[in-house]
PDB file of C-alpha atoms in Angstrom:
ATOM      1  CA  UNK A  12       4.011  33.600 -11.463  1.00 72.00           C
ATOM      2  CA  UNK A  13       0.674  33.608 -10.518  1.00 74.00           C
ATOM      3  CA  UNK A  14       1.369  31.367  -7.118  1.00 78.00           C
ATOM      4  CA  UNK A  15       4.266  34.360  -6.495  1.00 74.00           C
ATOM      5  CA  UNK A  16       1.548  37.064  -7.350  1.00 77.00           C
ATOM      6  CA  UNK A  17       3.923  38.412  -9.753  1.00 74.00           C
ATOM      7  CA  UNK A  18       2.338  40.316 -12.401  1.00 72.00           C
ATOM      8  CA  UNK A  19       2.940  39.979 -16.473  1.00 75.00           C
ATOM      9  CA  UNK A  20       5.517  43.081 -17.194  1.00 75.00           C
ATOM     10  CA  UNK A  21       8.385  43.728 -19.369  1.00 78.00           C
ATOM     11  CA  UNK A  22      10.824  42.046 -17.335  1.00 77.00           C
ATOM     12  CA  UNK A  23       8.308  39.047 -16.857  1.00 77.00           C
ATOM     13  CA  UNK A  24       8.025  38.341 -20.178  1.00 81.00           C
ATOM     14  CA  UNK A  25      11.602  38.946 -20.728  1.00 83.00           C
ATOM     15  CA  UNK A  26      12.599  35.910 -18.539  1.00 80.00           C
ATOM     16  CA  UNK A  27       9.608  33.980 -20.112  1.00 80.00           C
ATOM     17  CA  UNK A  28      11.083  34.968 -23.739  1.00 85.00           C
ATOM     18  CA  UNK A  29      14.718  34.019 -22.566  1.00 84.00           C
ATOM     19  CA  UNK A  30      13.429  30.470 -20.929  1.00 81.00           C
ATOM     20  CA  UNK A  31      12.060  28.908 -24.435  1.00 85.00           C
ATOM     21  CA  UNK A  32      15.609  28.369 -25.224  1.00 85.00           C
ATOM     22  CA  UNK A  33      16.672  26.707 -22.164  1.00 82.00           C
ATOM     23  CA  UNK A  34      13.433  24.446 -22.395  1.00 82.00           C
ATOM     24  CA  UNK A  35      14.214  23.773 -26.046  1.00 87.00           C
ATOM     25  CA  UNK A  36      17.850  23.348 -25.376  1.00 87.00           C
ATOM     26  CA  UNK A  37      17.126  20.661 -22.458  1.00 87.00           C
ATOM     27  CA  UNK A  38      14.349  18.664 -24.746  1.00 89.00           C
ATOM     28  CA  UNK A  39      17.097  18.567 -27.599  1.00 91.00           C
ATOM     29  CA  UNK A  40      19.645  17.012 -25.107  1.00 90.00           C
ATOM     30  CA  UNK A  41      17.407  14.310 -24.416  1.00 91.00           C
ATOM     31  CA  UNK A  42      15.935  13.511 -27.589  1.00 91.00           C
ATOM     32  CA  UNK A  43      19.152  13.282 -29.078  1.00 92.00           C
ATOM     33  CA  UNK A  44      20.288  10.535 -26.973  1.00 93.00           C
ATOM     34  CA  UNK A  45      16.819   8.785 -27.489  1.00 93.00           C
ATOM     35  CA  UNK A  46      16.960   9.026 -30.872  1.00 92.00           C
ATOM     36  CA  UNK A  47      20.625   7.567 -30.561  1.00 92.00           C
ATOM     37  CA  UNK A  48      19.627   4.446 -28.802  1.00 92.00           C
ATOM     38  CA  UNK A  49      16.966   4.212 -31.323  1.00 92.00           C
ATOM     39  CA  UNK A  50      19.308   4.025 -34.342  1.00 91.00           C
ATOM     40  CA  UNK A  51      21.202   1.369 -32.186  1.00 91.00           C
ATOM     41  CA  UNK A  52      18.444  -0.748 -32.679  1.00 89.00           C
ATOM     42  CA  UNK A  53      16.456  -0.755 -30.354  1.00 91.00           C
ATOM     43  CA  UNK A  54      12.595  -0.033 -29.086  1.00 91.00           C
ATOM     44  CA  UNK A  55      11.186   2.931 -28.797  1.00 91.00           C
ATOM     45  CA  UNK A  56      10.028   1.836 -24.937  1.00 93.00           C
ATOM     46  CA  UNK A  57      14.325   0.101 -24.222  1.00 93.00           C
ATOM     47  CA  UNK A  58      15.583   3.743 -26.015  1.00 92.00           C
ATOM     48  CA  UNK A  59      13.735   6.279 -24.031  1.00 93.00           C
ATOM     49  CA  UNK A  60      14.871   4.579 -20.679  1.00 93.00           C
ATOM     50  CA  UNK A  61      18.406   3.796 -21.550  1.00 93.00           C
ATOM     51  CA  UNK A  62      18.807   7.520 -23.302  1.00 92.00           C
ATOM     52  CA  UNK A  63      16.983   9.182 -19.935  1.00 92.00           C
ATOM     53  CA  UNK A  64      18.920   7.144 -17.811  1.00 92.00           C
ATOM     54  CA  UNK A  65      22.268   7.959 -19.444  1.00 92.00           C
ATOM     55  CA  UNK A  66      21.370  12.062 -19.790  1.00 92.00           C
ATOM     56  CA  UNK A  67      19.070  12.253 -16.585  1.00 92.00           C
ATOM     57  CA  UNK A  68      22.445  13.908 -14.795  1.00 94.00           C
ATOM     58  CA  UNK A  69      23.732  16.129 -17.309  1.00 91.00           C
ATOM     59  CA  UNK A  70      20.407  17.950 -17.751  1.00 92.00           C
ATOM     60  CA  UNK A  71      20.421  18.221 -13.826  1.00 93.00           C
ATOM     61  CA  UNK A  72      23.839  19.630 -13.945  1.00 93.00           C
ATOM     62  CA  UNK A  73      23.019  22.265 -16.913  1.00 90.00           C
ATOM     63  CA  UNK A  74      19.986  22.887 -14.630  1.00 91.00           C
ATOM     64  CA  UNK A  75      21.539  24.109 -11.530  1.00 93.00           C
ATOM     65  CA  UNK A  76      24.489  25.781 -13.567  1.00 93.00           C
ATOM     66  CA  UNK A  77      21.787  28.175 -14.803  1.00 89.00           C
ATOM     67  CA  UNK A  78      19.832  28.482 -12.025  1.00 91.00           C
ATOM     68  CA  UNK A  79      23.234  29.411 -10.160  1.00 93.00           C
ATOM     69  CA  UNK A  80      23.605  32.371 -12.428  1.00 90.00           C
ATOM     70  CA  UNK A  81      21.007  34.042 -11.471  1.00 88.00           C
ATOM     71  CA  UNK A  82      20.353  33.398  -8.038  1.00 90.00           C
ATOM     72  CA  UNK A  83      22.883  36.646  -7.455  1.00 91.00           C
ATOM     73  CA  UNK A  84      20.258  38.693  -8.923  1.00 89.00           C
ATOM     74  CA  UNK A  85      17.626  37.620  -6.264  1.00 87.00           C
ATOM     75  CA  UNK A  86      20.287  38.536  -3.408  1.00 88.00           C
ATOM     76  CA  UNK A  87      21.033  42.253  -5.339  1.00 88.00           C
ATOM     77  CA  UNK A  88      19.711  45.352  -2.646  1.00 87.00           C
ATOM     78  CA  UNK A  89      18.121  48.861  -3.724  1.00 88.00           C
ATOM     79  CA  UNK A  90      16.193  49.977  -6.632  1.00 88.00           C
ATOM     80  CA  UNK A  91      17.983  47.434  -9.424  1.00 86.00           C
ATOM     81  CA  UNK A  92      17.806  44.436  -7.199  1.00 86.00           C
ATOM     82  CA  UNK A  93      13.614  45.222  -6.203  1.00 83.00           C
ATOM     83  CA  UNK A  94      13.308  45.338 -10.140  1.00 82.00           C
ATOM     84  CA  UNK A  95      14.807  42.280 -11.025  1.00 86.00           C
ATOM     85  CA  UNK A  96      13.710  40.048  -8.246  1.00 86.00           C
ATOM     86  CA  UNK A  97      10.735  39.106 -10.445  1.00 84.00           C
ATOM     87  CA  UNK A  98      12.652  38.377 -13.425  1.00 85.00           C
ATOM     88  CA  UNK A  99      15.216  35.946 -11.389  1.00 87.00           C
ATOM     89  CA  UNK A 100      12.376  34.079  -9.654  1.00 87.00           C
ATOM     90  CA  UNK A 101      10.082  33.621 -12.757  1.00 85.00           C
ATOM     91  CA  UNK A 102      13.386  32.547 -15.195  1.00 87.00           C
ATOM     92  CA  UNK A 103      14.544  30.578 -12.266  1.00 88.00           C
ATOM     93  CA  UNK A 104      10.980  28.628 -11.581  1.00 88.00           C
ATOM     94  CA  UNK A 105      10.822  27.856 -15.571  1.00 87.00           C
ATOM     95  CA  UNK A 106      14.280  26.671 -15.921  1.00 89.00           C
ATOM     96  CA  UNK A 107      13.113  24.276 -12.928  1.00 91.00           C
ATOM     97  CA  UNK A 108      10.208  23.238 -14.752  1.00 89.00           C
ATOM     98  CA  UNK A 109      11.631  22.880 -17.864  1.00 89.00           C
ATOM     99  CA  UNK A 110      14.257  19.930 -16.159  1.00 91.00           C
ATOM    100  CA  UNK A 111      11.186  18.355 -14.884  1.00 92.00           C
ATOM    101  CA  UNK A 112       9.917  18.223 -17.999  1.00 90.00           C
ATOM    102  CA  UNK A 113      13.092  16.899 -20.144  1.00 90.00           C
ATOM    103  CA  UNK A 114      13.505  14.315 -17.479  1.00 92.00           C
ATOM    104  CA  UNK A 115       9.911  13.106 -17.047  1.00 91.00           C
ATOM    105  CA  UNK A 116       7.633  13.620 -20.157  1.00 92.00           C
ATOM    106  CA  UNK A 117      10.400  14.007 -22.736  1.00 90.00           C
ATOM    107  CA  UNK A 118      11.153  10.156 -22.378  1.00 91.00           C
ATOM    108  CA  UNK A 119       7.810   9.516 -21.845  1.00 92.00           C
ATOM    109  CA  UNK A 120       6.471  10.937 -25.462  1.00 90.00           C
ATOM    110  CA  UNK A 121       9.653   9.350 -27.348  1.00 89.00           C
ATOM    111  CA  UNK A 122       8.842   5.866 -26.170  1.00 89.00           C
ATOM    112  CA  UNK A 123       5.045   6.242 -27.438  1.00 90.00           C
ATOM    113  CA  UNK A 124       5.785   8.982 -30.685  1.00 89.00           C
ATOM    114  CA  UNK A 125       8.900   8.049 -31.705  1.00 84.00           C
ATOM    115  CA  UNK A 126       8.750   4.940 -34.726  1.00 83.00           C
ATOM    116  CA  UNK A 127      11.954   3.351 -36.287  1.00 73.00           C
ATOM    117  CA  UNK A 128      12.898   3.746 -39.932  1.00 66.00           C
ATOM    118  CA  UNK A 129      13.627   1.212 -42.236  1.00 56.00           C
ATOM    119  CA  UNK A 130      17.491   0.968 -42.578  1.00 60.00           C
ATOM    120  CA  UNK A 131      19.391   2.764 -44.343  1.00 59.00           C
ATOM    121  CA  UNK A 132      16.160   5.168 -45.395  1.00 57.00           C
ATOM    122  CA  UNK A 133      16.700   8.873 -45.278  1.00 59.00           C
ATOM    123  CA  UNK A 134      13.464   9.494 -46.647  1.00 52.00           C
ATOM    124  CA  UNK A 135      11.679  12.227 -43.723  1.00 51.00           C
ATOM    125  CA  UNK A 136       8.047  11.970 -42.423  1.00 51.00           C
ATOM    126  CA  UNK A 137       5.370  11.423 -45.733  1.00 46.00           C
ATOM    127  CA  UNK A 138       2.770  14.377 -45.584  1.00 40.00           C
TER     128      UNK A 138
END
């Protein structure tokens, strides 16, 4: 936002608010499927690159799905489409980053993070 010289208003925040999800949504895909490889048995390393390998496309694919929705709003004329330029740019621009992220540092912090459990334990973290 700053790089756009967009400033921090209602609608701003809105599209910030609304872009935690899709983050969160695109972390969950790929953790899942780490996690899956992991219960196959193997490392955390051989996991996160099989599991980012497999889901690498899919999160690209969710990714441009949403940031097709709302490149209509950037083309929209008049009063309506001047006030929610900024939203479609700065929810666009996160949704972006937030792929980068899932694809890149997701994997990245499951293959050093992530341990395997003894099997058949349920037992969750110790405090």
């Amino acid at each position: 936002m700053y790089l756009f010289n967009y400033s921090l208003d209602n609608l701003s925040l809105m599209a910030l608010t609304l872009s935690i999800g899709f983050v969160v949504d695109n972390v969950i895909v790929m953790l899942e499927n780490i996690v899956r490889h992991m219960e196959m048995g193997k490392t955390p390393m051989r996991a996160a690159l099989d599991g980012s390998k497999e889901i690498a496309f899919t999160i690209v694919a969710m990714t441009a799905a949403l940031v097709a929705v709302f490149i209509p709003i950037l083309f929209m004329g008049g009063i309506v489409g001047r006030l929610l330029h900024e939203f479609a740019v700065t929810i666009g621009a996160a949704i972006l980053v937030s792929a980068f992220v899932s694809i890149s540092l997701t994997p990245m912090l499951c293959s050093r993070f992530l341990t395997r459990r003894a099997r058949g334990s349920t037992a969750g973290p110790t405090t």
